[in-house]
Amino acid sequence: MVTTSQKLVISGYYGFRNSGDEAVLKSILTALEEESHRSNVTIEPIVLSGDPESTTSMYGVRSVHRMRLKEVREAIKESDGLISGGGSLLQDATGLKSIPYYLGVIKLAQWLKKPTFIYAQGIGPVNRKMFNPMIRSVFKACNYVSVRDEQSAEYLRGLGLQWNQIHVVPDPVMGLPLPEANAEEISSVGLNAQGASVHTKLPVIGVSVRFWESDRKELTAIAAGLKKLCSKKAVHLRFMPFHLPIDEQASRFVMEMLGDLGNKGSEVSITKDLTDPQLMLQEVSNCDVVIGMRLHSLIYAASQYVPPVGISYDPKIDQFMLRLDSETVGSTDALDGDKLAKTVANLLDQRSQWLKEHEEGITELKQEAKVPAQQIIKYLCRKG
């Protein structure tokens, strides 16, 4: 059987030092590679990135700058198709530019007569109705559409897409593997608030925070909850900034409110300049519980069978927790520190029971996360 080569342009929020989005890219690349080994097709990715040199260095793939239209057009023109995803690309909560940009890239590929694939995206929130006809037009012309939650599917159905045109799949990061080499050495050492090395055998509580509320009341409540937890149990609080440098600032904001917990037997540390998604995944796998505001901190945790405690700033957090038959501990505008402490303490005490209840479902999600790659490779094989 002759092996054919197919070039695929991959569009998303890559090259911005956001561990969650980098994990999406790594997951897509890994799933495509694994599936191509089962087929007579070799995938040559071309990634649109905000930092092409970094993307090429990290993943060993060709990359072009996402904002250089001529380079983007040439990459798409020479390709055999375009993947858009995953993550929350089509939303207007953070500004008006995201939706036109990502739709524009897809539309450009369609104008160039290239097949287009939507890979496990979370659609919305789309608060401005002017975007609806644009999304409908572009998505109806796609060759494959998959979204990561039922709410995104319902939104697209409301625009007129047929139910059988949309596949609901888990976030691709559910299928991200741990790094192969030296995994046991990657996260044995942390840094405490003063930058000194920390070795610990205490239960490890991963903490992923971000700035959201202008008065920082959510971070104040998290700090109160963590202090309450440490008054009951000796733990190691491991802060994990997912989007650098802003999440490190948020982490240190909480760490300062915690003060010195050493007299209570607890430890506090923070990961340093960690952008490689698999190394961050290794960090999460070493935790006993993960408290997360960032969606992908919760996805990382679930994928490693670590109980996640979600704090919602966006419906996507609630939607993911529902997929685990769970709910968030609270939202950024209404978070009870005592409830947070109690929830984490209970999960530490009942971790084996949590695993018993969730292991089978999580394993299924990890397998289903590979479906978009399988469908895309299948399409390319038929086309070839």
Coordinates of C-alpha atoms in Angstrom, one line a residue:
M1 CA 0.0 0.0 0.0
V2 CA 1.4 3.4 -1.1
T3 CA 1.6 6.0 1.7
T4 CA 0.4 9.4 0.6
S5 CA 1.4 12.7 2.2
Q6 CA -1.2 15.4 3.1
K7 CA -0.5 18.9 4.3
L8 CA -2.9 20.3 6.9
V9 CA -2.9 23.9 8.1
I10 CA -3.9 24.2 11.7
S11 CA -5.5 27.4 12.9
G12 CA -6.0 28.3 16.6
Y13 CA -4.7 30.4 19.5
Y14 CA -1.2 29.1 19.4
G15 CA 2.2 30.7 20.2
F16 CA 0.9 32.9 23.1
R17 CA 2.4 31.1 26.1
N18 CA -1.0 29.7 27.2
S19 CA -0.5 26.1 28.4
G20 CA -4.2 25.2 27.7
D21 CA -4.1 26.3 24.1
E22 CA -0.7 24.8 23.6
A23 CA -2.1 21.5 25.0
V24 CA -4.9 21.7 22.4
L25 CA -2.3 22.0 19.6
K26 CA -0.2 19.2 21.0
S27 CA -3.3 17.0 21.4
I28 CA -4.4 17.6 17.8
L29 CA -0.9 16.9 16.5
T30 CA -0.6 13.7 18.5
A31 CA -4.1 12.4 17.6
L32 CA -3.4 13.1 13.9
E33 CA 0.0 11.3 14.1
E34 CA -1.5 8.3 15.9
E35 CA -4.4 7.9 13.4
S36 CA -2.1 8.4 10.4
H37 CA -0.1 5.4 11.5
R38 CA -3.2 3.3 11.1
S39 CA -3.9 4.6 7.6
N40 CA -1.9 5.0 4.3
V41 CA -1.5 8.8 4.9
T42 CA 1.3 10.9 6.4
I43 CA 0.2 14.3 7.8
E44 CA 2.5 17.3 7.3
P45 CA 1.1 20.0 9.7
I46 CA 1.5 23.7 9.1
V47 CA 0.6 25.7 12.2
L48 CA -0.6 29.3 12.2
S49 CA 1.1 30.8 15.3
G50 CA 1.7 34.1 17.1
D51 CA 5.3 32.9 17.6
P52 CA 6.2 30.6 14.7
E53 CA 9.8 30.0 15.9
S54 CA 8.6 28.9 19.3
T55 CA 6.0 26.6 17.8
T56 CA 8.4 25.0 15.4
S57 CA 11.0 24.5 18.2
M58 CA 8.4 23.0 20.6
Y59 CA 6.6 20.7 18.2
G60 CA 9.0 20.1 15.3
V61 CA 6.5 21.2 12.8
R62 CA 6.4 24.0 10.1
S63 CA 4.8 27.2 11.3
V64 CA 3.9 30.5 9.8
H65 CA 2.8 33.8 11.4
R66 CA -0.9 33.9 11.8
M67 CA -1.2 37.6 11.1
R68 CA 0.8 37.7 7.9
L69 CA -1.9 37.2 5.3
K70 CA 0.4 36.4 2.4
E71 CA 2.1 33.6 4.4
V72 CA -1.2 32.3 5.6
R73 CA -2.7 32.3 2.1
E74 CA 0.4 30.6 0.6
A75 CA 0.3 27.9 3.3
I76 CA -3.4 27.2 2.8
K77 CA -3.0 27.3 -1.0
E78 CA -0.3 24.5 -0.9
S79 CA -2.2 22.5 1.7
D80 CA -4.8 19.7 1.4
G81 CA -7.1 21.2 4.0
L82 CA -7.5 23.4 7.1
I83 CA -8.3 22.5 10.7
S84 CA -9.7 25.2 12.9
G85 CA -9.6 24.4 16.6
G86 CA -10.0 23.6 19.3
G87 CA -10.6 25.8 22.2
S88 CA -13.0 28.8 22.5
L89 CA -12.1 30.5 19.2
L90 CA -15.5 31.8 18.2
Q91 CA -16.5 34.0 21.1
D92 CA -16.9 37.8 21.5
A93 CA -16.5 38.0 25.3
T94 CA -12.9 39.0 25.0
G95 CA -13.3 41.4 22.1
L96 CA -14.7 41.8 18.6
K97 CA -11.6 40.5 16.6
S98 CA -11.6 36.8 17.4
I99 CA -14.7 35.7 15.5
P100 CA -13.9 37.6 12.2
Y101 CA -10.3 36.4 12.3
Y102 CA -11.0 32.7 12.8
L103 CA -13.9 32.7 10.4
G104 CA -11.8 34.6 7.9
V105 CA -9.1 32.0 7.9
I106 CA -11.7 29.2 7.3
K107 CA -13.4 31.2 4.6
L108 CA -10.1 31.8 2.9
A109 CA -9.5 28.1 2.8
Q110 CA -13.0 27.6 1.3
W111 CA -12.4 30.2 -1.3
L112 CA -9.2 28.3 -2.3
K113 CA -11.4 25.1 -2.6
K114 CA -9.8 23.4 0.4
P115 CA -11.7 21.1 2.7
T116 CA -12.2 22.6 6.1
F117 CA -12.6 20.9 9.5
I118 CA -13.8 22.2 12.8
Y119 CA -12.0 20.4 15.6
A120 CA -13.7 20.1 19.0
Q121 CA -14.4 23.8 19.3
G122 CA -16.4 25.4 22.2
I123 CA -18.6 28.0 20.5
G124 CA -19.6 31.1 22.3
P125 CA -20.6 33.1 24.1
V126 CA -21.7 35.0 20.9
N127 CA -23.4 38.1 22.3
R128 CA -23.6 40.1 19.1
K129 CA -26.2 38.8 16.6
M130 CA -24.3 40.3 13.7
F131 CA -21.9 37.3 13.9
N132 CA -24.6 34.6 13.6
P133 CA -25.0 34.7 9.8
M134 CA -21.2 34.8 9.3
I135 CA -20.8 31.7 11.5
R136 CA -23.7 29.9 9.8
S137 CA -22.4 30.6 6.3
V138 CA -18.9 29.4 7.1
F139 CA -19.9 26.3 9.1
K140 CA -22.4 25.1 6.6
A141 CA -19.6 25.0 4.0
C142 CA -17.3 22.9 6.3
N143 CA -16.6 19.3 5.5
Y144 CA -16.6 18.2 9.2
V145 CA -17.8 20.0 12.3
S146 CA -17.2 18.8 15.9
V147 CA -17.8 20.7 19.1
R148 CA -16.7 20.0 22.7
D149 CA -20.1 20.4 24.4
E150 CA -23.8 20.1 23.8
Q151 CA -24.4 23.8 24.3
S152 CA -22.2 24.6 21.3
A153 CA -24.1 22.1 19.3
E154 CA -27.4 23.6 20.3
Y155 CA -26.1 27.0 19.2
L156 CA -25.1 25.8 15.8
R157 CA -28.5 23.9 15.4
G158 CA -30.2 27.2 16.2
L159 CA -28.3 28.7 13.2
G160 CA -29.7 26.0 10.9
L161 CA -27.1 23.3 10.9
Q162 CA -28.6 19.8 10.9
W163 CA -28.1 17.6 14.0
N164 CA -26.2 15.0 11.9
Q165 CA -23.8 17.7 10.7
I166 CA -22.4 18.2 14.2
H167 CA -20.4 15.8 16.3
V168 CA -20.2 16.4 20.1
V169 CA -16.8 15.2 21.3
P170 CA -14.6 15.8 24.4
D171 CA -12.0 18.6 24.4
P172 CA -8.9 17.2 22.5
V173 CA -6.8 17.7 25.6
M174 CA -8.5 14.7 27.2
G175 CA -6.4 12.6 24.9
L176 CA -3.0 14.4 25.6
P177 CA -0.4 11.8 26.8
L178 CA 2.2 12.4 29.4
P179 CA 5.8 13.1 28.2
E180 CA 7.7 9.9 27.5
A181 CA 11.2 10.8 28.7
N182 CA 12.3 11.4 32.3
A183 CA 8.7 11.7 33.5
E184 CA 9.6 10.9 37.0
E185 CA 12.1 13.8 37.2
I186 CA 10.0 16.5 35.7
S187 CA 8.1 17.8 38.7
S188 CA 9.8 16.5 41.8
V189 CA 11.0 20.0 42.8
G190 CA 8.9 23.1 43.1
L191 CA 9.7 26.7 44.1
N192 CA 8.3 28.2 47.2
A193 CA 7.1 31.8 47.5
Q194 CA 10.7 32.9 48.1
G195 CA 12.1 30.9 45.1
A196 CA 13.7 28.2 47.2
S197 CA 13.4 24.5 46.3
V198 CA 10.6 22.5 47.9
H199 CA 10.5 18.7 48.4
T200 CA 7.3 17.4 49.8
K201 CA 5.4 14.2 50.7
L202 CA 2.3 16.1 51.7
P203 CA -1.0 15.8 49.8
V204 CA -0.5 18.1 46.8
I205 CA -3.3 20.6 45.9
G206 CA -2.8 22.1 42.4
V207 CA -4.1 25.6 42.1
S208 CA -4.8 27.4 38.8
V209 CA -6.0 30.9 39.1
R210 CA -6.5 33.9 36.8
F211 CA -7.6 37.5 37.2
W212 CA -11.3 38.0 36.5
E213 CA -13.3 40.2 38.9
S214 CA -12.1 43.8 39.0
D215 CA -12.1 43.8 42.8
R216 CA -10.3 40.4 43.0
K217 CA -13.1 39.1 45.3
E218 CA -12.8 35.6 43.7
L219 CA -9.0 35.4 44.5
T220 CA -9.7 36.7 48.0
A221 CA -12.3 33.9 48.5
I222 CA -9.8 31.3 47.2
A223 CA -7.1 32.5 49.6
A224 CA -9.6 32.3 52.5
G225 CA -10.6 28.8 51.4
L226 CA -7.0 27.7 51.2
K227 CA -6.1 29.1 54.6
K228 CA -9.1 27.3 56.1
L229 CA -8.0 24.1 54.4
C230 CA -4.5 24.5 55.8
S231 CA -5.9 25.1 59.3
K232 CA -7.5 21.6 59.1
K233 CA -4.9 19.7 57.1
A234 CA -1.2 20.0 56.3
V235 CA -1.0 20.1 52.5
H236 CA 1.3 21.3 49.7
L237 CA -0.4 24.1 47.7
R238 CA 1.1 23.9 44.2
F239 CA 0.3 27.0 42.1
M240 CA 0.3 26.4 38.4
P241 CA 0.1 29.4 36.1
F242 CA -1.4 28.3 32.8
H243 CA -1.1 31.6 30.9
L244 CA 2.1 33.4 31.4
P245 CA 2.9 35.9 32.7
I246 CA -0.6 37.1 33.8
D247 CA -1.5 33.9 35.7
E248 CA 1.8 34.0 37.6
Q249 CA 0.8 37.5 38.8
A250 CA -2.6 36.2 39.9
S251 CA -1.0 33.2 41.7
R252 CA 1.4 35.4 43.6
F253 CA -1.5 37.7 44.5
V254 CA -3.2 34.7 46.3
M255 CA 0.1 33.5 47.7
E256 CA 0.7 36.9 49.4
M257 CA -2.7 36.7 51.0
L258 CA -1.9 33.2 52.4
G259 CA 1.1 34.4 54.3
D260 CA 3.4 32.0 56.0
L261 CA 1.7 28.6 56.4
G262 CA 4.9 26.8 57.6
N263 CA 3.9 26.9 61.2
K264 CA 0.8 24.9 60.3
G265 CA 2.9 22.2 58.5
S266 CA 1.8 23.2 55.0
E267 CA 3.9 24.3 52.1
V268 CA 3.4 26.6 49.1
S269 CA 5.2 26.5 45.8
I270 CA 4.7 27.7 42.2
T271 CA 5.8 26.2 38.8
K272 CA 8.4 28.4 37.0
D273 CA 8.0 29.5 33.4
L274 CA 6.2 26.3 32.3
T275 CA 4.7 26.5 28.8
D276 CA 5.3 23.0 27.5
P277 CA 1.8 21.4 27.8
Q278 CA 3.0 17.9 28.5
L279 CA 5.3 19.1 31.3
M280 CA 2.4 21.0 32.8
L281 CA 0.3 17.8 32.4
Q282 CA 3.0 16.0 34.4
E283 CA 2.7 18.6 37.1
V284 CA -1.0 18.1 37.3
S285 CA -0.7 14.3 37.4
N286 CA 1.3 14.6 40.6
C287 CA -1.5 16.4 42.4
D288 CA -4.1 14.8 44.6
V289 CA -6.7 17.4 43.9
V290 CA -6.7 20.4 41.5
I291 CA -8.6 23.7 42.1
G292 CA -9.0 25.4 38.7
M293 CA -10.3 28.6 37.2
R294 CA -8.6 27.8 33.9
L295 CA -10.7 25.2 31.9
H296 CA -7.7 23.2 30.8
S297 CA -6.4 22.9 34.4
L298 CA -9.6 20.9 35.1
I299 CA -9.3 18.9 31.8
Y300 CA -5.7 18.1 32.6
A301 CA -6.7 16.9 36.1
A302 CA -9.6 14.7 34.8
S303 CA -7.5 13.2 32.1
Q304 CA -5.0 12.1 34.8
Y305 CA -7.8 10.8 37.1
V306 CA -7.2 13.6 39.5
P307 CA -10.3 15.1 41.1
P308 CA -10.9 18.6 39.7
V309 CA -12.6 21.4 41.7
G310 CA -13.9 24.0 39.2
I311 CA -14.5 27.7 39.9
S312 CA -16.6 29.1 37.1
Y313 CA -16.0 32.4 35.3
D314 CA -17.5 31.2 32.1
P315 CA -20.2 28.6 31.1
K316 CA -17.5 26.4 29.6
I317 CA -16.3 25.5 33.1
D318 CA -19.8 24.4 34.2
Q319 CA -20.3 22.5 30.9
F320 CA -17.1 20.5 31.4
M321 CA -17.8 19.7 35.0
L322 CA -21.3 18.4 33.9
R323 CA -19.5 16.0 31.5
L324 CA -17.9 14.5 34.6
D325 CA -21.3 14.3 36.3
S326 CA -20.1 17.0 38.7
E327 CA -20.7 20.7 39.4
T328 CA -18.5 23.7 40.1
V329 CA -17.8 24.6 43.7
G330 CA -18.9 28.2 43.0
S331 CA -18.4 31.1 40.5
T332 CA -16.1 34.0 40.5
D333 CA -18.9 36.4 41.6
A334 CA -20.2 34.0 44.4
L335 CA -17.5 31.9 45.9
D336 CA -17.6 30.7 49.5
G337 CA -14.2 30.0 50.9
D338 CA -15.5 27.6 53.6
K339 CA -17.3 25.5 50.9
L340 CA -14.1 25.4 48.9
A341 CA -12.1 24.2 51.8
K342 CA -14.7 21.6 52.7
T343 CA -14.9 20.3 49.1
V344 CA -11.2 19.9 48.8
A345 CA -10.9 18.2 52.2
N346 CA -13.7 15.7 51.3
L347 CA -12.0 14.8 48.0
L348 CA -8.7 14.2 49.8
D349 CA -10.4 11.9 52.2
Q350 CA -12.6 10.1 49.6
R351 CA -10.2 10.1 46.6
S352 CA -10.5 6.4 46.0
Q353 CA -14.3 6.6 46.0
W354 CA -14.2 9.5 43.5
L355 CA -12.0 7.5 41.2
K356 CA -14.3 4.5 41.5
E357 CA -17.2 6.6 40.4
H358 CA -15.4 8.5 37.6
E359 CA -12.7 6.2 36.2
E360 CA -14.8 4.5 33.5
G361 CA -16.4 7.7 32.3
I362 CA -13.1 9.5 32.0
T363 CA -11.5 6.6 30.1
E364 CA -14.4 6.8 27.6
L365 CA -13.9 10.6 27.2
K366 CA -10.2 10.0 26.5
Q367 CA -11.0 7.6 23.7
E368 CA -13.7 9.8 22.3
A369 CA -11.3 12.8 22.2
K370 CA -9.6 11.0 19.2
V371 CA -12.7 10.9 17.1
P372 CA -12.1 14.2 15.1
A373 CA -8.6 13.1 14.0
Q374 CA -10.1 9.7 12.9
Q375 CA -12.8 11.5 10.9
I376 CA -10.4 13.9 9.3
I377 CA -7.9 11.2 8.3
K378 CA -10.8 9.1 7.0
Y379 CA -12.0 12.0 4.8
L380 CA -8.4 12.5 3.4
C381 CA -8.1 8.8 2.6
R382 CA -11.4 8.8 0.7
K383 CA -10.4 12.0 -1.1
G384 CA -7.0 10.5 -2.0

